[in-house]
Coordinates of C-alpha atoms in Angstrom, one line a residue:
M162 CA 52.7 19.8 -31.2
A163 CA 49.0 19.0 -30.8
K164 CA 46.1 21.5 -30.4
K165 CA 44.7 21.6 -26.8
A166 CA 40.4 20.3 -27.5
E167 CA 38.0 22.9 -26.8
A168 CA 36.8 23.3 -23.0
I169 CA 33.2 21.8 -22.9
T170 CA 30.6 24.4 -21.6
E171 CA 27.2 23.1 -22.2
V172 CA 25.6 19.8 -23.2
T173 CA 22.2 18.8 -24.4
I174 CA 21.0 15.3 -23.9
R175 CA 18.2 13.6 -25.8
Y176 CA 15.9 11.0 -22.9
D177 CA 13.5 8.8 -24.5
L178 CA 11.5 7.2 -21.9
F179 CA 11.6 3.7 -24.4
D180 CA 15.5 3.6 -24.4
L181 CA 15.4 4.0 -20.0
P182 CA 16.0 0.4 -19.0
T183 CA 13.7 0.8 -15.5
A184 CA 11.0 2.2 -13.5
Q185 CA 13.4 4.1 -11.4
H186 CA 15.1 5.4 -14.5
K187 CA 11.8 6.9 -15.9
A188 CA 10.2 7.7 -13.1
G189 CA 13.6 9.6 -12.7
L190 CA 13.4 11.5 -16.0
A191 CA 9.7 12.8 -14.7
G192 CA 11.5 13.8 -11.1
L193 CA 14.2 15.6 -13.1
V194 CA 11.6 17.5 -15.4
L195 CA 9.5 18.9 -12.1
A196 CA 12.6 19.8 -10.3
I197 CA 14.0 21.4 -13.6
R198 CA 10.0 23.4 -13.3
S199 CA 10.2 23.8 -9.9
L200 CA 13.0 25.9 -9.6
K201 CA 11.5 28.1 -12.8
N202 CA 8.6 28.7 -11.1
R203 CA 11.1 30.0 -8.0
S204 CA 13.1 31.8 -10.4
E205 CA 10.8 34.0 -12.0
N206 CA 9.4 34.9 -8.8
D207 CA 12.2 35.9 -7.5
P208 CA 14.9 36.4 -9.9
E209 CA 17.5 37.8 -7.5
A210 CA 17.6 34.5 -5.1
I211 CA 17.8 31.9 -8.2
P212 CA 18.8 34.3 -10.9
P213 CA 16.6 32.7 -14.1
E214 CA 20.9 32.3 -16.1
N215 CA 21.3 29.4 -13.3
V216 CA 17.5 27.0 -14.0
P217 CA 18.8 24.1 -16.9
E218 CA 17.1 25.1 -20.1
V219 CA 14.2 22.7 -21.7
V220 CA 15.0 22.9 -25.3
E221 CA 12.4 20.7 -26.9
G222 CA 9.3 19.0 -25.0
P223 CA 8.1 17.6 -23.0
T224 CA 6.5 15.1 -25.4
A225 CA 4.5 12.0 -24.8
S226 CA 8.1 9.9 -25.5
G227 CA 10.4 11.9 -24.3
V228 CA 12.1 15.5 -23.6
T229 CA 15.7 17.2 -24.0
L230 CA 17.7 19.5 -21.9
K231 CA 20.4 21.5 -22.0
F232 CA 23.1 21.6 -19.0
T233 CA 26.0 24.1 -18.0
Q234 CA 28.1 23.8 -14.9
G235 CA 26.7 26.5 -13.6
T236 CA 22.8 25.1 -14.0
L237 CA 23.6 21.5 -13.2
R238 CA 25.1 22.8 -9.8
T239 CA 22.5 24.8 -9.4
L240 CA 19.5 22.1 -10.1
F241 CA 21.4 19.6 -7.4
D242 CA 22.2 22.4 -4.7
D243 CA 18.2 23.1 -5.0
H244 CA 17.6 19.5 -5.0
Y245 CA 19.7 18.5 -1.5
D246 CA 18.4 21.6 -0.1
A247 CA 18.8 21.0 3.5
R248 CA 18.5 22.6 7.0
T249 CA 19.6 21.7 10.2
V250 CA 17.0 22.2 13.2
E251 CA 16.9 21.0 16.9
V252 CA 15.0 17.9 17.8
A253 CA 13.7 16.5 20.6
V254 CA 13.0 13.0 21.3
K255 CA 11.7 10.8 24.5
N256 CA 15.1 8.4 24.0
K257 CA 18.8 8.6 23.6
W258 CA 20.1 8.3 20.1
P259 CA 22.3 5.6 20.0
N260 CA 26.8 6.5 20.1
T261 CA 25.2 10.3 20.3
E262 CA 25.6 12.6 23.1
P263 CA 22.8 15.2 22.9
K264 CA 23.4 19.0 22.5
R265 CA 21.1 19.1 26.1
I266 CA 18.9 17.9 27.8
D267 CA 15.4 19.6 28.7
E268 CA 12.7 18.9 31.7
I269 CA 8.9 19.4 30.0
V270 CA 5.7 19.1 32.5
E271 CA 3.3 16.1 31.5
V272 CA 0.1 16.2 32.2
N273 CA -2.2 13.2 32.1
P274 CA -5.7 13.8 30.6
E275 CA -7.4 11.7 32.5
S276 CA -6.0 12.7 36.0
Q277 CA -4.6 15.7 35.5
K278 CA -1.4 15.1 37.2
Q279 CA 1.5 16.3 36.2
T280 CA 4.9 15.1 36.1
R281 CA 8.4 15.9 34.6
T282 CA 9.6 14.0 31.9
K283 CA 13.4 14.7 29.9
R284 CA 13.9 15.3 26.3
F285 CA 17.0 14.8 24.6
I286 CA 18.0 17.5 21.8
Y287 CA 19.8 16.8 19.1
D288 CA 20.5 18.9 15.7
Q289 CA 18.4 17.1 12.9
V290 CA 19.1 17.1 9.5
Q291 CA 16.3 17.3 6.8
P292 CA 16.1 17.7 3.2
S293 CA 13.8 21.3 2.5
G294 CA 12.5 18.9 -0.9
H295 CA 11.2 22.4 -2.4
F296 CA 8.9 20.6 -5.0
L297 CA 7.2 18.2 -3.1
R298 CA 6.5 21.4 -0.3
Q299 CA 5.1 23.1 -3.2
H300 CA 2.3 21.0 -4.3
L301 CA 2.0 18.6 -1.1
P302 CA -1.5 19.5 0.6
L303 CA -1.9 21.7 3.3
G304 CA -3.9 21.8 7.3
M305 CA -1.8 18.3 8.6
A306 CA -0.1 18.3 11.6
P307 CA 3.6 18.9 10.9
D308 CA 4.8 15.8 12.4
R309 CA 2.4 13.5 11.2
D310 CA 2.0 14.9 7.4
W311 CA 2.7 13.8 4.2
F312 CA 5.8 15.6 3.9
K313 CA 7.3 14.0 7.5
L314 CA 6.0 10.6 6.0
W315 CA 8.7 11.7 2.4
R316 CA 11.5 13.0 5.0
D317 CA 11.7 10.1 7.1
M318 CA 11.3 7.4 4.0
L319 CA 14.3 9.2 2.3
W320 CA 16.4 9.0 5.7
A321 CA 15.2 5.1 6.3
I322 CA 15.9 3.5 3.1
P323 CA 17.8 5.2 0.5
R324 CA 19.8 7.3 2.7
G325 CA 20.2 4.6 5.5
N326 CA 23.4 4.9 6.0
P327 CA 24.4 8.2 8.0
Q328 CA 27.4 8.8 5.4
S329 CA 24.7 8.2 2.6
R330 CA 23.5 11.8 4.0
A331 CA 26.1 13.8 3.0
P332 CA 24.9 15.6 0.2
Y333 CA 22.5 17.2 2.9
E334 CA 24.7 17.5 5.0
Q335 CA 26.7 19.9 2.9
R336 CA 23.9 22.1 2.1
A337 CA 22.5 22.2 5.5
A338 CA 26.4 23.9 6.3
D339 CA 25.6 26.2 3.3
Q340 CA 28.2 24.7 1.2
H341 CA 27.8 23.2 -2.5
C342 CA 26.7 20.0 -3.0
K343 CA 29.8 17.6 -4.5
D344 CA 27.3 15.5 -6.5
G345 CA 26.5 18.2 -8.7
A346 CA 30.2 18.8 -9.9
T347 CA 30.4 15.0 -10.2
A348 CA 27.1 15.6 -12.4
W349 CA 28.6 17.8 -14.5
T350 CA 31.8 15.7 -15.3
D351 CA 29.9 12.7 -15.8
V352 CA 27.8 14.5 -18.8
V353 CA 31.0 15.9 -20.2
A354 CA 32.5 12.1 -19.9
G355 CA 29.2 11.4 -21.8
F356 CA 29.2 13.5 -25.2
H357 CA 33.0 12.4 -25.8
A358 CA 32.0 8.8 -25.2
K359 CA 28.3 9.9 -27.7
S360 CA 30.8 11.8 -29.8
K361 CA 33.1 9.1 -30.1
N362 CA 29.9 6.4 -31.1
A363 CA 30.6 5.2 -27.4
V364 CA 28.9 4.9 -23.9
A365 CA 30.4 6.1 -20.8
T366 CA 29.3 4.1 -17.7
K367 CA 29.7 4.5 -14.0
E368 CA 29.5 2.3 -11.4
V369 CA 25.5 3.1 -9.7
A370 CA 25.4 3.0 -5.7
G371 CA 22.2 2.3 -4.0
T372 CA 21.6 4.9 -2.1
L373 CA 20.4 6.1 -6.1
W374 CA 19.3 2.6 -7.8
L375 CA 17.3 0.5 -5.4
G376 CA 19.1 -2.3 -5.5
A377 CA 22.2 -1.8 -6.6
Q378 CA 25.6 -1.8 -5.0
A379 CA 28.6 -0.2 -6.6
N380 CA 30.3 -3.7 -6.0
N381 CA 28.5 -6.9 -4.9
A382 CA 29.3 -10.1 -2.5
E383 CA 31.1 -11.4 -6.4
S384 CA 32.9 -7.8 -7.0
V385 CA 30.4 -7.6 -10.1
S386 CA 29.4 -4.1 -10.5
F387 CA 26.7 -2.5 -11.2
L388 CA 27.1 -0.1 -14.8
G389 CA 24.9 2.7 -15.5
Q390 CA 25.4 4.9 -18.7
V391 CA 26.1 8.6 -16.8
E392 CA 23.5 10.5 -18.6
Q393 CA 21.1 7.6 -17.1
N394 CA 22.7 7.7 -14.1
L395 CA 22.0 11.7 -13.4
L396 CA 18.1 10.6 -14.0
L397 CA 18.0 8.5 -10.3
H398 CA 19.4 11.2 -7.8
F399 CA 15.5 12.1 -8.9
W400 CA 13.1 9.2 -9.2
P401 CA 12.1 9.7 -4.9
L402 CA 10.2 12.8 -6.3
T403 CA 7.5 10.9 -8.2
I404 CA 6.8 8.1 -5.4
L405 CA 3.9 7.1 -3.2
I406 CA 5.0 6.5 0.1
S407 CA 2.7 3.7 1.9
V408 CA 3.0 2.4 5.6
P409 CA 2.0 -0.9 5.9
Q410 CA 0.3 -2.1 9.1
R411 CA 1.4 -6.1 9.9
I412 CA -1.7 -7.5 12.7
N413 CA 0.8 -9.7 14.6
A414 CA -0.5 -13.7 16.0
D415 CA -1.7 -12.1 19.2
G416 CA -3.9 -9.1 17.2
S417 CA -1.6 -6.3 18.2
Q418 CA -1.1 -4.1 15.4
E419 CA 2.4 -2.1 14.0
Y420 CA 3.7 -0.5 10.9
M421 CA 6.5 -2.5 8.8
G422 CA 8.7 -0.2 6.9
Y423 CA 7.9 1.5 3.7
V424 CA 6.3 0.6 0.4
L425 CA 7.8 2.7 -2.1
A426 CA 5.3 2.7 -5.6
I427 CA 7.4 3.9 -8.6
P428 CA 5.7 4.5 -11.8
E429 CA 6.2 2.8 -14.8
V430 CA 5.4 6.3 -17.1
A431 CA 4.3 5.9 -20.3
D432 CA 3.6 9.4 -21.1
L433 CA 5.9 11.9 -19.8
N434 CA 4.0 14.8 -21.0
K435 CA 0.9 13.4 -19.0
F436 CA 2.5 12.4 -16.2
V437 CA 4.8 15.1 -15.3
N438 CA 1.6 17.8 -16.0
R439 CA -1.1 16.0 -13.4
F440 CA 1.4 14.7 -11.1
P441 CA 1.4 17.7 -8.7
R442 CA -2.5 17.7 -8.7
L443 CA -1.7 14.4 -7.5
L444 CA 0.4 15.2 -4.8
S445 CA -2.3 18.3 -3.7
G446 CA -5.1 15.6 -3.9
L447 CA -4.1 13.4 -1.2
P448 CA -6.5 13.2 1.7
T449 CA -5.3 14.8 5.0
N450 CA -7.1 12.6 8.0
V451 CA -4.5 11.3 9.6
R452 CA -4.1 7.1 12.1
G453 CA -1.9 7.2 14.7
F454 CA 1.3 9.6 13.8
R455 CA 0.7 8.8 9.8
P456 CA -1.1 10.3 7.3
G457 CA -4.4 7.6 7.1
H458 CA -4.7 7.2 3.2
A459 CA -0.6 5.8 3.4
V460 CA -1.5 3.1 5.3
I461 CA -2.3 0.3 3.9
D462 CA -3.5 -3.4 4.7
L463 CA -1.2 -5.3 1.5
P464 CA 2.2 -4.7 0.2
A465 CA 0.6 -3.9 -3.4
Q466 CA -2.1 -2.7 -2.1
G467 CA 0.6 1.0 -2.2
A468 CA 0.9 0.4 -6.1
L469 CA -2.9 0.5 -6.6
E470 CA -3.2 3.3 -4.3
F471 CA -0.6 5.4 -6.7
I472 CA -2.8 3.8 -10.1
N473 CA -6.1 4.5 -7.6
S474 CA -4.8 8.8 -6.9
V475 CA -3.8 9.2 -11.0
A476 CA -6.9 8.0 -12.0
Q477 CA -9.0 10.6 -10.0
I478 CA -7.1 14.0 -11.2
K479 CA -9.9 15.8 -12.7
T480 CA -9.0 16.3 -16.1
A481 CA -10.1 19.0 -18.9
D482 CA -11.1 16.1 -21.3
H483 CA -13.0 14.0 -19.8
D484 CA -12.6 11.3 -22.4
D485 CA -9.0 11.7 -21.5
H486 CA -8.0 8.5 -19.1
P487 CA -5.2 9.9 -16.5
I488 CA -4.1 6.5 -16.1
R489 CA -3.0 6.2 -19.3
A490 CA 0.1 8.3 -17.9
I491 CA 1.7 5.2 -16.6
S492 CA 1.7 1.4 -17.7
S493 CA 2.1 -0.1 -14.4
V494 CA 3.5 0.8 -10.8
E495 CA 6.3 -1.3 -9.6
F496 CA 6.2 -2.1 -5.2
L497 CA 9.6 -2.7 -3.1
H498 CA 7.9 -3.1 0.5
L499 CA 11.2 -2.1 2.5
D500 CA 12.1 -2.4 6.3
K501 CA 15.6 -1.1 8.0
Q502 CA 16.8 -3.8 10.2
G503 CA 19.5 -3.3 12.2
N504 CA 22.5 -1.6 10.0
N505 CA 20.3 -3.1 6.8
V506 CA 17.8 -2.9 4.5
K507 CA 16.4 -5.4 3.7
L508 CA 13.8 -5.8 0.8
I509 CA 10.8 -8.1 2.2
T510 CA 8.7 -8.0 -1.1
S511 CA 8.1 -7.0 -4.6
G512 CA 6.5 -6.7 -7.7
R513 CA 4.2 -4.9 -10.5
V514 CA 0.7 -3.9 -10.8
P515 CA -0.8 -2.9 -14.3
S516 CA -3.1 -0.2 -14.6
D517 CA -5.7 -1.8 -15.8
E518 CA -9.5 0.1 -15.4
R519 CA -11.6 -3.4 -14.7
L520 CA -8.6 -4.1 -12.1
L521 CA -9.0 -0.6 -10.8
A522 CA -12.8 -1.1 -10.7
Q523 CA -12.5 -4.1 -8.3
Y524 CA -10.2 -2.7 -6.0
R525 CA -12.1 0.2 -5.7
D526 CA -15.4 -2.0 -4.7
I527 CA -13.4 -3.1 -2.1
V528 CA -11.6 -0.5 -0.6
G529 CA -14.9 2.3 -1.8
T530 CA -14.7 5.6 -3.0
T531 CA -14.7 9.7 -1.2
E532 CA -18.4 9.0 -2.1
R533 CA -18.9 5.4 -1.5
P534 CA -16.8 4.5 1.7
T535 CA -15.7 1.0 2.0
E536 CA -18.3 -1.5 3.9
Y537 CA -15.0 -3.9 5.2
R538 CA -13.2 -3.0 8.0
N539 CA -11.4 -5.8 9.2
P540 CA -7.1 -5.8 7.6
L541 CA -6.7 -9.3 7.5
F542 CA -10.3 -9.9 5.6
K543 CA -9.6 -6.9 3.2
A544 CA -5.8 -7.8 2.2
A545 CA -7.4 -11.5 1.9
L546 CA -9.7 -9.7 -0.7
I547 CA -7.0 -7.4 -2.5
L548 CA -4.7 -10.7 -2.7
A549 CA -7.1 -12.8 -4.5
L550 CA -8.1 -9.9 -6.8
L551 CA -4.3 -9.4 -7.9
R552 CA -3.8 -13.4 -8.2
K553 CA -7.2 -13.7 -10.3
K554 CA -8.9 -15.8 -7.8
P555 CA -12.7 -16.0 -6.2
W556 CA -13.3 -13.3 -3.6
W557 CA -12.8 -15.9 -0.9
G558 CA -9.7 -17.4 -2.8
E559 CA -6.8 -16.3 0.1
L560 CA -8.4 -16.7 3.2
L561 CA -7.6 -20.3 4.0
P562 CA -4.2 -19.7 5.0
L563 CA -6.0 -17.3 7.0
F564 CA -7.9 -20.3 8.6
M565 CA -5.6 -22.4 9.1
N566 CA -2.4 -20.1 10.7
R567 CA -4.4 -17.8 13.0
D568 CA -5.5 -17.7 16.1
W569 CA -9.4 -19.1 15.9
R570 CA -10.8 -16.1 17.8
F571 CA -9.8 -14.1 14.6
F572 CA -12.6 -15.3 13.0
V573 CA -14.8 -16.7 15.6
R574 CA -16.8 -14.4 18.0
A575 CA -16.6 -15.5 21.4
K576 CA -17.2 -13.4 24.1
D577 CA -14.5 -14.2 26.5
T578 CA -12.3 -12.9 23.7
P579 CA -11.6 -9.1 25.3
S580 CA -10.4 -10.9 28.2
V581 CA -8.5 -13.6 27.2
A582 CA -7.4 -11.7 24.2
R583 CA -7.5 -8.0 24.6
D584 CA -5.5 -7.1 21.0
I585 CA -7.5 -9.2 19.2
S586 CA -10.7 -7.6 20.5
F587 CA -9.6 -4.4 19.3
L588 CA -9.8 -5.1 15.7
P589 CA -12.9 -5.0 13.6
W590 CA -14.9 -7.7 13.6
F591 CA -14.1 -10.5 10.6
W592 CA -17.2 -12.5 10.9
D593 CA -19.3 -8.9 10.1
D594 CA -16.9 -8.2 7.3
V595 CA -17.9 -12.0 5.8
R596 CA -21.8 -11.2 6.5
T597 CA -21.9 -8.4 4.6
R598 CA -19.8 -9.7 1.4
L599 CA -21.4 -12.9 1.7
K600 CA -24.8 -10.9 1.4
A601 CA -23.4 -8.5 -2.1
E602 CA -22.9 -11.8 -3.3
L603 CA -26.4 -13.8 -3.2
D604 CA -28.3 -9.9 -3.8
E605 CA -25.8 -9.9 -7.1
F606 CA -26.6 -13.7 -7.9
N607 CA -30.4 -12.7 -6.9
R608 CA -30.0 -9.3 -10.2
G609 CA -29.1 -11.3 -12.5
K610 CA -31.8 -14.2 -12.0
E611 CA -34.4 -11.9 -12.2
I612 CA -32.5 -10.3 -15.8
E613 CA -32.5 -13.6 -17.3
E614 CA -36.3 -14.8 -16.4
T615 CA -37.3 -11.1 -17.9
M616 CA -35.9 -12.0 -20.7
T617 CA -36.2 -15.7 -21.3
D618 CA -40.2 -15.8 -19.9
A619 CA -41.2 -17.5 -23.6
N620 CA -38.8 -20.2 -22.8
P621 CA -38.4 -20.8 -19.4
T622 CA -35.1 -23.2 -18.4
P623 CA -33.7 -25.0 -15.3
G624 CA -33.4 -23.6 -12.0
T625 CA -29.9 -22.0 -11.8
A626 CA -28.0 -23.2 -8.7
P627 CA -26.7 -19.9 -6.3
P628 CA -22.8 -19.5 -5.6
L629 CA -21.4 -22.3 -3.7
S630 CA -20.7 -19.7 -1.1
T631 CA -24.4 -19.3 -0.2
L632 CA -25.2 -22.5 -0.9
I633 CA -22.7 -23.7 2.0
N634 CA -23.5 -21.1 4.2
R635 CA -26.9 -22.0 4.4
L636 CA -25.9 -25.3 5.3
V637 CA -23.8 -24.1 8.3
R638 CA -26.8 -21.6 9.5
T639 CA -29.7 -24.4 9.5
Y640 CA -26.8 -26.5 11.6
V641 CA -25.1 -23.8 14.2
Y642 CA -29.2 -22.9 14.8
R643 CA -30.5 -25.9 15.4
R644 CA -27.7 -27.4 17.1
A645 CA -27.5 -24.2 19.2
E646 CA -30.9 -24.3 20.0
E647 CA -31.5 -28.0 21.3
R648 CA -28.2 -27.4 23.8
S649 CA -29.7 -24.4 24.9
G650 CA -33.4 -25.1 25.1
V651 CA -34.4 -21.7 23.4
N652 CA -36.9 -22.3 20.1
L653 CA -36.4 -20.1 17.4
P654 CA -39.8 -18.4 15.5
E655 CA -39.0 -19.3 11.7
K656 CA -39.3 -15.7 10.3
D657 CA -38.6 -12.3 12.2
V658 CA -36.5 -13.3 14.3
D659 CA -35.9 -10.2 16.8
W660 CA -32.2 -10.8 17.9
K661 CA -32.9 -8.3 21.1
S662 CA -35.7 -10.9 22.9
V663 CA -33.5 -13.8 22.5
D664 CA -32.4 -15.7 25.7
P665 CA -28.5 -15.2 25.7
K666 CA -28.3 -18.9 26.2
F667 CA -28.6 -19.6 22.3
N668 CA -26.0 -17.1 21.6
D669 CA -23.5 -18.3 24.0
E670 CA -24.5 -22.2 23.0
K671 CA -23.8 -20.5 19.1
E672 CA -20.7 -19.4 20.0
H673 CA -19.5 -22.6 21.2
V674 CA -20.5 -24.7 18.3
A675 CA -19.2 -22.2 15.9
K676 CA -16.3 -22.5 17.2
S677 CA -16.1 -26.6 18.1
L678 CA -17.0 -26.9 14.2
F679 CA -14.4 -24.7 12.8
L680 CA -11.4 -26.6 14.7
E681 CA -12.3 -29.9 14.0
Y682 CA -12.9 -28.3 10.4
R683 CA -9.4 -26.9 10.1
S684 CA -7.6 -29.7 11.3
R685 CA -9.2 -32.4 9.3
R686 CA -8.0 -32.8 5.5
D687 CA -9.0 -34.5 1.8
Q688 CA -11.3 -37.4 2.5
A689 CA -11.1 -36.7 6.3
F690 CA -12.4 -33.1 6.1
I691 CA -15.3 -34.8 3.5
D692 CA -16.4 -37.6 5.8
H693 CA -16.9 -34.9 8.8
F694 CA -18.6 -32.5 6.5
A695 CA -21.2 -34.9 6.2
Q696 CA -21.4 -36.5 9.0
T697 CA -21.8 -33.2 11.1
L698 CA -23.9 -30.8 8.7
F699 CA -26.5 -33.7 7.2
A700 CA -27.6 -34.3 10.9
V701 CA -29.7 -32.5 10.9
K702 CA -32.4 -31.7 8.9
Q703 CA -31.3 -29.3 5.5
Y704 CA -33.6 -28.7 2.2
L705 CA -31.1 -29.3 -0.9
K706 CA -32.5 -29.1 -4.7
D707 CA -31.4 -31.4 -7.1
E708 CA -29.3 -28.5 -8.7
D709 CA -27.6 -27.8 -5.2
Q710 CA -27.1 -31.5 -4.7
L711 CA -25.1 -31.9 -7.7
Q712 CA -22.9 -28.7 -7.4
L713 CA -22.1 -30.0 -3.6
A714 CA -21.2 -33.3 -4.1
D715 CA -18.8 -32.1 -7.3
A716 CA -17.2 -29.0 -5.7
L717 CA -16.7 -32.4 -2.3
L718 CA -14.9 -34.5 -4.9
K719 CA -13.4 -31.7 -7.2
R720 CA -12.7 -28.7 -4.8
T721 CA -12.2 -30.0 -1.1
D722 CA -10.1 -27.3 -0.2
D723 CA -12.8 -24.6 -1.5
V724 CA -15.6 -26.4 -0.1
K725 CA -13.7 -26.0 3.5
T726 CA -12.5 -22.5 3.0
L727 CA -16.5 -21.3 2.6
T728 CA -17.3 -24.1 5.6
L729 CA -14.9 -22.0 8.1
M730 CA -16.0 -18.8 5.9
A731 CA -19.8 -19.4 7.2
L732 CA -18.8 -20.9 10.3
S733 CA -16.9 -17.2 11.2
A734 CA -20.1 -15.6 9.8
N735 CA -22.6 -17.2 11.8
S736 CA -20.9 -17.7 15.2

């Protein structure tokens, strides 16, 4: 009679970053280590609530490349119960939830702050399961309104994206009902199967659902399964602990603003030990300002900005060793822009941003820092600057699609915009940001020129032409001002213009000239644009040096779209 196999009571697993297939798995490994640390910390503070023998054991590490962990059936069950811990709370909402009867209906009195008029309104009361998120609650900053803080953002994302289907929330509902999480028992069965397979030099695999691995399906439309090694599948429960969540702000065609889904920034962990030591400090250092009903720092203008903000947050972590660069803990950050539309979660866009110090410095020039706030306020302009930076284009390289596809009132100042396009008028002024950036580029050019002249006094070199943007801006400004003078009958002094005392007729005509020319240039392409450019801007007296003429002629022939972009931009700046 064959001898019965001895029951497995503990399993030791060695995880190595270089063996893991995706950023989600690597982020999950970091999340698993942090979840165990959090559980151990709370066990030490209250051993009766969490007996020490119920905490998974860290056998070795974490080192830069990996960690060795030991699990028993009891410790894995405790870990999952803690990770999926939840509670049931009452929530009051203004509108009924579809296909769900409220627990009760309350009436409240609301007071209009302006008129002081009181109105009675209904609130529908429902029971809602809310994740406890012990690790995140332990480290996220305090001092924010609880209905608009970082933890609320995490909960909302969880319920909208990986757990958007109510059926996928079963682990949390089991814990809210004071039951053991069934995923813990399943995980133990899986790791035991993996142990047996490894003893036979084989690999145990299992289907992975989209609730754990974003973009995966247990079976897709072609009946092809997403399979993963069972030990690696365990990690996918924990990546939500190590991401940063952002909310992309969309500017609609009419200028109205709305939040569109969530951007998940998932770190490609390069040094496990550094990352797990620093990430809790990253969480506790997140800014506490609020914007609308979200953390202000979470609102972004471009999906890729979510990844840049993750790198920026890592770089700001203070370390004892000043030579130790914090961003070396990650090699890159993946970002996924996801939005729940109906019953489905749609992937809007995705990408990857490298953890690069030079890129980070240029990004900070756009968005500013705590010590040096940004000078740019218009969301469309900032998004274009960031996109140009990521695509390695000149700072104005992504403006033309904006100019071609949006209402001209976004870019050209007009006195009647508040009455004609109210939402556009609420946006920070685009033309102000353009003027600021043009001035910064000219200042940078002049500083470089001064340094060059200082170093070459003995052997002076021929004059260097200013940036093309500066040259075109000067041509456009001269044309707009001269035409406005002719149409208004107002002559500006040659120097030191006191704009407060200038006749309003001049500014009215300036707006009219800039708007007309903006629409004329926007509608022309290639040779038609070149012809109109020459016929209009040089219809007034312009001063050009030889090197200016050569640069402009070459750009018109070889880089027509660049000249068109800069011309439309200059019209915005001078409107």
